[in-house]
Short mmCIF file of C-alpha atoms and ligand atoms in Angstrom, two decimals:
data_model
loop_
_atom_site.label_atom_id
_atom_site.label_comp_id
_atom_site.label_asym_id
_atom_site.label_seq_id
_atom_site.Cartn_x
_atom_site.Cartn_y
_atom_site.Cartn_z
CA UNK H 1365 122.30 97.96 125.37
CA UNK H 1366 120.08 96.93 122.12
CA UNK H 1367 121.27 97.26 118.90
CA UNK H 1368 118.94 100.27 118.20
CA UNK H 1369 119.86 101.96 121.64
CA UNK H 1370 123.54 101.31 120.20
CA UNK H 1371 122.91 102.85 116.62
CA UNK H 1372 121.39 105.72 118.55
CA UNK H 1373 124.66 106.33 120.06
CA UNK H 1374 127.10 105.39 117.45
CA UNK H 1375 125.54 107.09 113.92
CA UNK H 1376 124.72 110.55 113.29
CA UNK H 1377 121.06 111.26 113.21
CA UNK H 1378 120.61 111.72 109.55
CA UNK H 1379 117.89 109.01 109.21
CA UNK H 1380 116.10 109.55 112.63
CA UNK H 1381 115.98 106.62 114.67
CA UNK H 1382 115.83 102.96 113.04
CA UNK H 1383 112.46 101.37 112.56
CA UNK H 1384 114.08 98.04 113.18
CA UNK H 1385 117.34 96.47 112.90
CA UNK H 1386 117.63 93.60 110.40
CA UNK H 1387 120.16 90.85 110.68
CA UNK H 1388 119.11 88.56 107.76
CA UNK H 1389 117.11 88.18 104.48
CA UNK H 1390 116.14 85.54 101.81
CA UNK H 1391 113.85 85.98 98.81
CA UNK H 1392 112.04 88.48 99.31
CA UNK H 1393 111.94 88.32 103.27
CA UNK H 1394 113.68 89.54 105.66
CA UNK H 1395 114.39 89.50 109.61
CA UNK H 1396 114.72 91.66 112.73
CA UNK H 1397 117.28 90.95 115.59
CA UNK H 1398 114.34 89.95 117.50
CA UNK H 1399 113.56 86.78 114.97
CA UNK H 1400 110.16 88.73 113.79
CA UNK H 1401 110.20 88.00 109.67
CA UNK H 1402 108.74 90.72 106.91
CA UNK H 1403 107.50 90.51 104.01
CA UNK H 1404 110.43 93.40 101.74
CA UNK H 1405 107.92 94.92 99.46
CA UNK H 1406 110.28 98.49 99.51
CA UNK H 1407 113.24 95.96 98.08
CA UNK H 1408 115.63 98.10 100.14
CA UNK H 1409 114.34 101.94 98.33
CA UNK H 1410 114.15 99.89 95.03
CA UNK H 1411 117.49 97.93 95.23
CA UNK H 1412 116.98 94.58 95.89
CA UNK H 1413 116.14 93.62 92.47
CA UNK H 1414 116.47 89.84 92.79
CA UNK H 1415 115.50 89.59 96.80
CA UNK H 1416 117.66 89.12 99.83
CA UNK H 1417 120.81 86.59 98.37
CA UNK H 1418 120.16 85.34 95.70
CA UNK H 1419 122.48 82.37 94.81
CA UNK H 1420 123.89 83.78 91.73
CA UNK H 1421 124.69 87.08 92.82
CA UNK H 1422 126.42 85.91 96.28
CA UNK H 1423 128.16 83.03 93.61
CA UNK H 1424 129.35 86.04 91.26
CA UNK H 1425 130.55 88.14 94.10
CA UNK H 1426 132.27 85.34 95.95
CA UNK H 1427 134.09 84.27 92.78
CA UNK H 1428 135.50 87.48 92.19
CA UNK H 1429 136.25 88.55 95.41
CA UNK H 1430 138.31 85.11 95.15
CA UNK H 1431 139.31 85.68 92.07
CA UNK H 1432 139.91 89.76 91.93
CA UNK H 1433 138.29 92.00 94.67
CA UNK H 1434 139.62 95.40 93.51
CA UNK H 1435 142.64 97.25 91.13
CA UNK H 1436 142.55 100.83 91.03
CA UNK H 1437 141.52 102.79 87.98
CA UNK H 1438 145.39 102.62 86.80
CA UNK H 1439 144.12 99.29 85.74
CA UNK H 1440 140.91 97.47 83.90
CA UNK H 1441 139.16 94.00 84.83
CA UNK H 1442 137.50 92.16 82.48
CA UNK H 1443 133.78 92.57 84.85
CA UNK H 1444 134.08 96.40 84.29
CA UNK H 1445 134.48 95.55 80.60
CA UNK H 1446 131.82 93.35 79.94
CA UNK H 1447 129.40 95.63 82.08
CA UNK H 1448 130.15 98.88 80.38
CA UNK H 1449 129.08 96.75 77.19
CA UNK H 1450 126.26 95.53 78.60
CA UNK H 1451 124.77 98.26 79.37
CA UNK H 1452 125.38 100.06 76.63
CA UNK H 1453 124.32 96.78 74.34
CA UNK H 1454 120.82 97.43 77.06
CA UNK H 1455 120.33 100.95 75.76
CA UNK H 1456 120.57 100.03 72.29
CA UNK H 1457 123.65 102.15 71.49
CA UNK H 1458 127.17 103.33 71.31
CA UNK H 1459 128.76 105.50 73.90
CA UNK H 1460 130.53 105.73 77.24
CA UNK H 1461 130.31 104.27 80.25
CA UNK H 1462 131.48 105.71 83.95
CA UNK H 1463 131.29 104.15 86.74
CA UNK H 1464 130.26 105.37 90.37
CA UNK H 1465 129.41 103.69 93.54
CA UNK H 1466 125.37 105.22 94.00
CA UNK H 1467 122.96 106.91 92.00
CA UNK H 1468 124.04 110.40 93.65
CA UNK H 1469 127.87 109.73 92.24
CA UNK H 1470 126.76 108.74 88.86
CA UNK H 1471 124.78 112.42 89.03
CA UNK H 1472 128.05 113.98 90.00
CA UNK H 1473 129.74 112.78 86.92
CA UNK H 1474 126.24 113.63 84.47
CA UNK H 1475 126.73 117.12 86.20
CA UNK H 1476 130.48 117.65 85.54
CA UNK H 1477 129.54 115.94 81.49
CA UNK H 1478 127.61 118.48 80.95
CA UNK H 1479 129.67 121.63 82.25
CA UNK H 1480 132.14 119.89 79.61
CA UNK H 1481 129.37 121.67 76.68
CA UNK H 1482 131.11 124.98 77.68
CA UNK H 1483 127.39 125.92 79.23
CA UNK H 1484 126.06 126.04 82.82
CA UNK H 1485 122.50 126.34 82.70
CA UNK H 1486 120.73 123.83 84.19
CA UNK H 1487 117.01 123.04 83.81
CA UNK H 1488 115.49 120.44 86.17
CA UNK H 1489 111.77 119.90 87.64
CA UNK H 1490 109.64 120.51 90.54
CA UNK H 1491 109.13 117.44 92.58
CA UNK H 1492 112.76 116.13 91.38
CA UNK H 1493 115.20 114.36 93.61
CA UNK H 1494 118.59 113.54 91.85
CA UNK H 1495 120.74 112.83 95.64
CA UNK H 1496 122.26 114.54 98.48
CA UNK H 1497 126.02 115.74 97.59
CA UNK H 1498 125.96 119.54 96.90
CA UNK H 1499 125.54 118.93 93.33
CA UNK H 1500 122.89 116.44 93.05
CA UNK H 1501 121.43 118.56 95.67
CA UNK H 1502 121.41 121.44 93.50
CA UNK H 1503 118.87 119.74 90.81
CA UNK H 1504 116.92 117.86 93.59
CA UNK H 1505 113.52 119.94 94.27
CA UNK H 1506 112.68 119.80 97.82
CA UNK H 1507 113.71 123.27 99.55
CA UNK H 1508 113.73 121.69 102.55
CA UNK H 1509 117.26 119.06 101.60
CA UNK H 1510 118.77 122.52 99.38
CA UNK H 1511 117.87 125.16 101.88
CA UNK H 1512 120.10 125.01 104.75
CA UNK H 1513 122.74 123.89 102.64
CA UNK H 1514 122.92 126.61 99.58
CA UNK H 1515 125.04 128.32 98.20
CA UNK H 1516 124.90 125.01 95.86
CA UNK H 1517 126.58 125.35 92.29
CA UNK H 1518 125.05 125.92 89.21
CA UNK H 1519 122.71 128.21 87.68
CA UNK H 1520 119.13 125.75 88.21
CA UNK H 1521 116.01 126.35 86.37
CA UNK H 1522 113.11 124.17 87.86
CA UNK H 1523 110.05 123.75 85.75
CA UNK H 1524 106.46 121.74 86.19
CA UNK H 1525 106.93 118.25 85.80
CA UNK H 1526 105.41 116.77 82.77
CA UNK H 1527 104.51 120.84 81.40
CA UNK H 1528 105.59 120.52 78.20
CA UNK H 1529 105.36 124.41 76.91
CA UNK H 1530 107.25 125.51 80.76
CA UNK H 1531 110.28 123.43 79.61
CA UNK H 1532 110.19 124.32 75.99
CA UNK H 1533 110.30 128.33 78.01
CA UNK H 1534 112.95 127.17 80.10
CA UNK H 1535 115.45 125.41 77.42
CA UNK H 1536 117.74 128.12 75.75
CA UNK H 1537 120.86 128.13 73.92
CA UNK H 1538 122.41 128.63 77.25
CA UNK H 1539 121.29 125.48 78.25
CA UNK H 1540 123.86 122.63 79.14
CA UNK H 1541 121.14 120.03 79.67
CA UNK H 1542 117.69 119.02 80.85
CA UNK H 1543 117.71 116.34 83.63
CA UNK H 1544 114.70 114.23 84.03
CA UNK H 1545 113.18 111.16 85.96
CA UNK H 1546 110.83 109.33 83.88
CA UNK H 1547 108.96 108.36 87.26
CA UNK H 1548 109.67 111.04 90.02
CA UNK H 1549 109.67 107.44 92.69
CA UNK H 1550 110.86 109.77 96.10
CA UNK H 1551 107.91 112.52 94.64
CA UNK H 1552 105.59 109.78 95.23
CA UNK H 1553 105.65 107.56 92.19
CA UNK H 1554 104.87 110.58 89.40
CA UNK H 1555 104.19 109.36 86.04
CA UNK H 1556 105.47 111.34 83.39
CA UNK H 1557 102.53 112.26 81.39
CA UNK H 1558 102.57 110.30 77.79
CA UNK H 1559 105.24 112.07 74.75
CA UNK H 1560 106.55 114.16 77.97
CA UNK H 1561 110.29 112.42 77.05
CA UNK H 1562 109.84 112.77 73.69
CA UNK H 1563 108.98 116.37 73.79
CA UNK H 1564 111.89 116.90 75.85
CA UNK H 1565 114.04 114.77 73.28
CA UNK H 1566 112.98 117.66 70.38
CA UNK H 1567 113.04 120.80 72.80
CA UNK H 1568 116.74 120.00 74.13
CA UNK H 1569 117.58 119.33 70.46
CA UNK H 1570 116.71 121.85 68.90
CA UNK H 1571 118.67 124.19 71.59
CA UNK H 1572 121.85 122.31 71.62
CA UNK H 1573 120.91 120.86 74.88
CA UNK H 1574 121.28 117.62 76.70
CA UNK H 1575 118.77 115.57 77.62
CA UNK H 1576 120.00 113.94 80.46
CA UNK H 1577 117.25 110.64 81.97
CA UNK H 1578 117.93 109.51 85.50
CA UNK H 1579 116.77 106.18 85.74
CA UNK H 1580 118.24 105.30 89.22
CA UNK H 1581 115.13 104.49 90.50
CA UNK H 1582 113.36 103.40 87.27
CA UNK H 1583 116.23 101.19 85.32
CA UNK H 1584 117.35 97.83 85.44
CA UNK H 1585 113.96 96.63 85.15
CA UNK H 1586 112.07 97.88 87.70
CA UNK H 1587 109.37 98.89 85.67
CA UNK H 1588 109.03 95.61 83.54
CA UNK H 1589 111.72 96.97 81.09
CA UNK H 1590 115.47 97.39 81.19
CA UNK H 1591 114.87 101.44 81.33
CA UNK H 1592 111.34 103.38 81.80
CA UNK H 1593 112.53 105.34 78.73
CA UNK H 1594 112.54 102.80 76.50
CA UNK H 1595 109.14 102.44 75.46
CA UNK H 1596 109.51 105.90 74.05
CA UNK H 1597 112.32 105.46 71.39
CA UNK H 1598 113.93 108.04 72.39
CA UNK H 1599 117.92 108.21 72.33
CA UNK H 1600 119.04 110.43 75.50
CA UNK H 1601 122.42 111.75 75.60
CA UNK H 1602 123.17 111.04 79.37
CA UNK H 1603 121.39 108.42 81.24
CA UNK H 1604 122.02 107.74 84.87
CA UNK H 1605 121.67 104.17 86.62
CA UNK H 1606 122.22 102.65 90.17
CA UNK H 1607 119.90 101.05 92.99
CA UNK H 1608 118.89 97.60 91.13
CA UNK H 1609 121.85 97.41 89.07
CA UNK H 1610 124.41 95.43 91.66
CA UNK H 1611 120.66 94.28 93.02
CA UNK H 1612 121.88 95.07 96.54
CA UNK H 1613 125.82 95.58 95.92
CA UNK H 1614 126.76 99.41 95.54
CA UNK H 1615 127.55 99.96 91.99
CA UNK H 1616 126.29 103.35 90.08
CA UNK H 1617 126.88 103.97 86.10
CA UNK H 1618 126.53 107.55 84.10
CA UNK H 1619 126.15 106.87 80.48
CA UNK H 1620 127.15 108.55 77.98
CA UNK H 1621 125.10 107.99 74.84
CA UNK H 1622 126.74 108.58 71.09
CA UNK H 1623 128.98 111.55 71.57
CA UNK H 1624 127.74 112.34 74.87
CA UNK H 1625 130.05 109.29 76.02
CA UNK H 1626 133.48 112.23 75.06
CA UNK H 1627 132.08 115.05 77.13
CA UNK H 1628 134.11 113.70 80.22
CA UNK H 1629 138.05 112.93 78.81
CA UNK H 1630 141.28 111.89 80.63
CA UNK H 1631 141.84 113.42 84.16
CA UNK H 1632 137.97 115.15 84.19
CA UNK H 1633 136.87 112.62 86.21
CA UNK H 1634 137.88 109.84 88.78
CA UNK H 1635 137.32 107.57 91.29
CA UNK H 1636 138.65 105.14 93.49
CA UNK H 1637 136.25 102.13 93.95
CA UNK H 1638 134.10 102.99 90.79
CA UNK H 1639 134.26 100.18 88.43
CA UNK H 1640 135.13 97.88 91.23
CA UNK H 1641 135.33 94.10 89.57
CA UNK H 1642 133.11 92.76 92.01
CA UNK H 1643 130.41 95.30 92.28
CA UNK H 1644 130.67 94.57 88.46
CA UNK H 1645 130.27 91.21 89.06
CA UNK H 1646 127.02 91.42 90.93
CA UNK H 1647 125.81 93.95 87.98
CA UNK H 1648 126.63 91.16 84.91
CA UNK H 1649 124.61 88.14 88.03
CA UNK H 1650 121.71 90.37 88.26
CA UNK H 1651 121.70 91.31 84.06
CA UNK H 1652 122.15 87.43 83.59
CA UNK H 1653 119.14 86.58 85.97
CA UNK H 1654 116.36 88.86 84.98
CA UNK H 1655 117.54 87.96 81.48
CA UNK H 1656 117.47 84.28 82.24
CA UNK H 1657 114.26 83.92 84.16
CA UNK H 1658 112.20 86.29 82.24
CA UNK H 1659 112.33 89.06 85.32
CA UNK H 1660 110.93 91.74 82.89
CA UNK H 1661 107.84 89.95 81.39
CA UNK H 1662 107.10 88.61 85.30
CA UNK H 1663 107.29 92.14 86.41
CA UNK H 1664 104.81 93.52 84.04
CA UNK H 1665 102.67 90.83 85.34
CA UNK H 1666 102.60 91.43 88.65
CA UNK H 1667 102.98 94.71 88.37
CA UNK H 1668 99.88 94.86 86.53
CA UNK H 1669 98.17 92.59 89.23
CA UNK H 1670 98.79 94.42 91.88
CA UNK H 1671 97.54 97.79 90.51
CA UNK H 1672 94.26 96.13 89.44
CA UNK H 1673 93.83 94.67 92.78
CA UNK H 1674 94.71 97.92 94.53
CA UNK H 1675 92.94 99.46 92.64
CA UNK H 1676 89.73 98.54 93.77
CA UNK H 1677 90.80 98.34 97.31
CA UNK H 1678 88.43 100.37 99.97
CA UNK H 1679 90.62 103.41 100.93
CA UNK H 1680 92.66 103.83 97.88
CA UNK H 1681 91.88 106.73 95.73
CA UNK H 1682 94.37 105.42 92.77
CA UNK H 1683 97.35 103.67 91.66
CA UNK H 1684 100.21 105.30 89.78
CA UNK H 1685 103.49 104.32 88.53
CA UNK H 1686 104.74 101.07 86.33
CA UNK H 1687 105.53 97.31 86.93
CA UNK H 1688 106.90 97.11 90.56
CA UNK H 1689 107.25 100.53 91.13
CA UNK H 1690 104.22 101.68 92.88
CA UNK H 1691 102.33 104.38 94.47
CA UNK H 1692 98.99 103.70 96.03
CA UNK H 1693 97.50 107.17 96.20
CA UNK H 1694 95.61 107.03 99.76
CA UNK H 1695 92.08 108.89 99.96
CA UNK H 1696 93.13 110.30 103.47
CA UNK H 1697 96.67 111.53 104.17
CA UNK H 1698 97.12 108.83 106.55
CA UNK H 1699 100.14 107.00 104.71
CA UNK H 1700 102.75 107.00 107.32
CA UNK H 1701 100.89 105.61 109.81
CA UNK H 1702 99.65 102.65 107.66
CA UNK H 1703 103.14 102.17 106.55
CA UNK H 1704 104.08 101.74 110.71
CA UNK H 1705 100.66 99.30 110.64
CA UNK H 1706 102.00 97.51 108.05
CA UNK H 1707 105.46 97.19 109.70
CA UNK H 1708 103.77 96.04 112.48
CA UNK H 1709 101.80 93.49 110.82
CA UNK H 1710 105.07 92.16 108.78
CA UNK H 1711 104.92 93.72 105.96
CA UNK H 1712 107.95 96.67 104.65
CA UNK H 1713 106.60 99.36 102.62
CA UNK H 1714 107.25 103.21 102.67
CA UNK H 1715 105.23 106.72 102.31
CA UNK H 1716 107.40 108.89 100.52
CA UNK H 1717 104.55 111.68 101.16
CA UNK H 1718 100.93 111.88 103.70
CA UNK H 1719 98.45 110.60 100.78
CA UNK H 1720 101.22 108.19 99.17
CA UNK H 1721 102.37 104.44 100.14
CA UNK H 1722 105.26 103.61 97.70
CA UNK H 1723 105.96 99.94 96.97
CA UNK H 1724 108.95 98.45 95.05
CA UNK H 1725 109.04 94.67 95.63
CA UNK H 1726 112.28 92.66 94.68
CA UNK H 1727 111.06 91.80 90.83
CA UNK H 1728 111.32 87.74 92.08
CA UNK H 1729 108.32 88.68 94.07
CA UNK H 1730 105.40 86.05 93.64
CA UNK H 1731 101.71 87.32 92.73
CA UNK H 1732 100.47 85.26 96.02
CA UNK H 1733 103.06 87.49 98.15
CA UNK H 1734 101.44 90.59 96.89
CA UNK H 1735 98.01 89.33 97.46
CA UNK H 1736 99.21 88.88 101.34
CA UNK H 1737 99.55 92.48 101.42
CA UNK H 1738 96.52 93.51 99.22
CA UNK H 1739 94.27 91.38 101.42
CA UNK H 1740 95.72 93.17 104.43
CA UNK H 1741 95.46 96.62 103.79
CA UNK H 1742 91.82 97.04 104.72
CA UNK H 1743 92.53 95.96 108.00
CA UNK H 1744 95.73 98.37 108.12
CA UNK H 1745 93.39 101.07 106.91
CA UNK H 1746 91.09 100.67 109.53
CA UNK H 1747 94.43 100.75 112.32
CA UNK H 1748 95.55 103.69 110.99
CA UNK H 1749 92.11 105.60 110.76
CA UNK H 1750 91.61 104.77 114.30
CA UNK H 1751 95.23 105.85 115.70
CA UNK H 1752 95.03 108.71 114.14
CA UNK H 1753 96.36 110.80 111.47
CA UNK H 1754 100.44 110.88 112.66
CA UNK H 1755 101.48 107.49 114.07
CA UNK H 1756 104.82 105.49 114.87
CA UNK H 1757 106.54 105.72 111.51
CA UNK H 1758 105.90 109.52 111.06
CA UNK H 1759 107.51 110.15 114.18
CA UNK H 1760 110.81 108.34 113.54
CA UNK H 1761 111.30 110.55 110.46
CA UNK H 1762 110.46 114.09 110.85
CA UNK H 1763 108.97 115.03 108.04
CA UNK H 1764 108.84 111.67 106.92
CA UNK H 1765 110.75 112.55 103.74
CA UNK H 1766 112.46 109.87 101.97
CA UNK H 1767 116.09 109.12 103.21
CA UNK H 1768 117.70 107.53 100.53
C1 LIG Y 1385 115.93 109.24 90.82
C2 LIG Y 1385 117.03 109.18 91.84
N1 LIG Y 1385 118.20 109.77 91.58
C3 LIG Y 1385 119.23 109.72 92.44
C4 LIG Y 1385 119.11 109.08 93.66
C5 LIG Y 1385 120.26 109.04 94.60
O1 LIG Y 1385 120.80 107.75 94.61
P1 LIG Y 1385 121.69 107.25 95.84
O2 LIG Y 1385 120.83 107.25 97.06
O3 LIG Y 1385 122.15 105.87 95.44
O4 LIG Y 1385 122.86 108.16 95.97
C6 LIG Y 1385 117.89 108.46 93.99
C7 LIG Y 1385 117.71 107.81 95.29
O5 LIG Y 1385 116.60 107.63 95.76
C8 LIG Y 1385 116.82 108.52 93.06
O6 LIG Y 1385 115.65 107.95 93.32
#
């Protein structure tokens, strides 16, 4: 039997079925069981921050596994340590640090922080997806993931992304906290329209609310800067991190910012592998190598490249998002099926929606592999136009939603 006919079989059919099965990567390439080698511009939904094993993180995880490989939270390791400082030394503050082992577990403890403000009312936005466990569920937008699993806790208010005077409605004295992406990425690579955060910083405020930034997609430098909220000065209370912070080893953080980092105290919260030494380990590799090879500045670069390129590409209406987090806005709502061209022609990208192809290259990526891509996408235009408007990809994921 092949390895997909044997995944078939042996997993439950949450993701549909594989579109391939990959046995190795390096750099920013990758390869099937069948030898055939891609080009990883989706950087594993955003994760793969420094490409497929990169020395220094398989050196850092090896050492420590060597060294240390896990002590239960009864205990500290010097990794966890140094990372909670990091990160909050990153954010420019004081605070808190929690660790989780994903993006939707680093939600779970933001969620249960802010029940600790003695309120319940949640206010979140259209479009938003914060994870799949019932309370990360119960902020994410799409009916379709909350639906057939509700009653889901919490009392959820769910307001127009980037509406300004809708949130400052929605925000009352009864409000725990607001919880934000500064880029919806799964949405399809959503800007947040300029002063959005910063409004948001003054309505929760002035209500007594949290403001509460989930950067899982968007942090660790994935948009040229350590977190997509930076540029706006703002101080959050709670900020949320995961995906490219072990760059590829699970490892999730929920931060809590100034006195935001007390809302959780002994016995509120726990965890078995959280904090792990060497997912920690990987965490401090990847901090030390964007740091130390100027990942950030490079990303802005390219970033920046491949937007202006794409930009003027036949076919594509628009480009949105920041650094290597990217969503070419299609003019025809052919997506999926270019993504399946692309796949096809050796190249990994995704289409989180019909009009949208979403791209988040490992940040080591070179300007000359983008171009490969750029200068193929007319031809994968022209495949997908002529196979018509539903094609391979769409069918392996029913409504070819984003499964991370
Ligand atoms: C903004 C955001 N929050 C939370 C999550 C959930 O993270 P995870 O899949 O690691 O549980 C994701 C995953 O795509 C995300 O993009």
């Amino acid at each position: 039997m092949s390895l997909a006919a044997r995944y078939d079989t042996a997993l439950m059919r949450t993701f549909g079925s594989p579109q391939r099965v990959l046995v190795r990567g390096d750099g920013c390439h990758v390869w099937d069981a069948d030898g055939r080698r891609y080009l990883d511009l989706l950087g594993g939904l955003a994760v793969n921050a420094l490409g497929h094993a990169h020395p220094q993180v398989v050196e850092a995880v090896t050492t420590q596994l060597g060294t240390l490989g896990h002590v239960s939270n009864f205990f500290a390791s010097p990794p966890q340590i140094a990372l909670a400082e990091r990160l909050l030394s990153l954010l420019g503050s004081t605070g808190r640090v929690f660790f989780a082992n994903s993006g939707t577990e680093a939600n779970e403890a933001a969620l249960k922080a802010t029940r600790r403000t003695g309120r319940t009312k949640l206010v979140s936005t259209k479009g938003a997806f914060h994870g799949r466990s019932m309370g990360a569920l119960a902020i994410t937008w799409k009916p379709a993931y909350r639906e057939p699993f509700e009653p889901l806790p919490g009392e959820i208010v769910f307001v127009d992304y980037g509406d300004v005077d809708a949130l400052a409605a929605a925000v009352d004295d009864e409000t725990a906290a607001f919880v934000v992406e500064p880029i919806q990425g799964e949405n399809g690579v959503i800007d947040a329209p300029a002063g959005y955060l910063n409004e948001a910083r003054e309505i929760t405020k002035r209500a007594g609310a949290l403001l509460w930034i989930d950067e899982i997609q968007t942090g660790m430098g994935r948009v040229g800067d350590w977190f997509a909220h930076a540029e706006t000065g703002i101080v959050p209370d709670l900020v949320t991190v995961a995906k490219g912070l072990g760059a590829g080893f699970p490892i999730g953080a929920c931060i809590g910012l100034d006195t935001a980092g007390d809302l959780l105290g002994p016995g509120d919260h726990g965890t078995t592998f959280g904090g792990n030494p060497v997912a920690a380990a990987a965490a401090l590799a990847t901090i030390d190598v964007i740091e130390g090879t100027g990942l950030l500045e490079h990303t802005v670069v390219a970033g920046e490249h491949l937007a202006a390129r794409l930009d003027k590409a036949r076919g594509v209406d628009h480009v949105r998002g920041r650094g290597l987090l990217r969503g070419i806005a299609l003019d025809d709502p052919i997506a999926p099926t270019v993504a399946g061209a692309a796949l096809e022609a050796g190249f990994i990208v995704n289409a989180p929606n019909p009009t949208t192809l979403r791209l988040a290259p490992p940040l080591v990526v070179s300007l000359d592999q983008l171009d490969t891509f750029v200068d193929a996408l007319p031809e994968l235009l022209d495949q997908a136009e002529l196979s018509g408007t539903y094609g391979a990809q769409a069918r392996h994921v029913p409504d070819n939603s984003p499964i991370s």
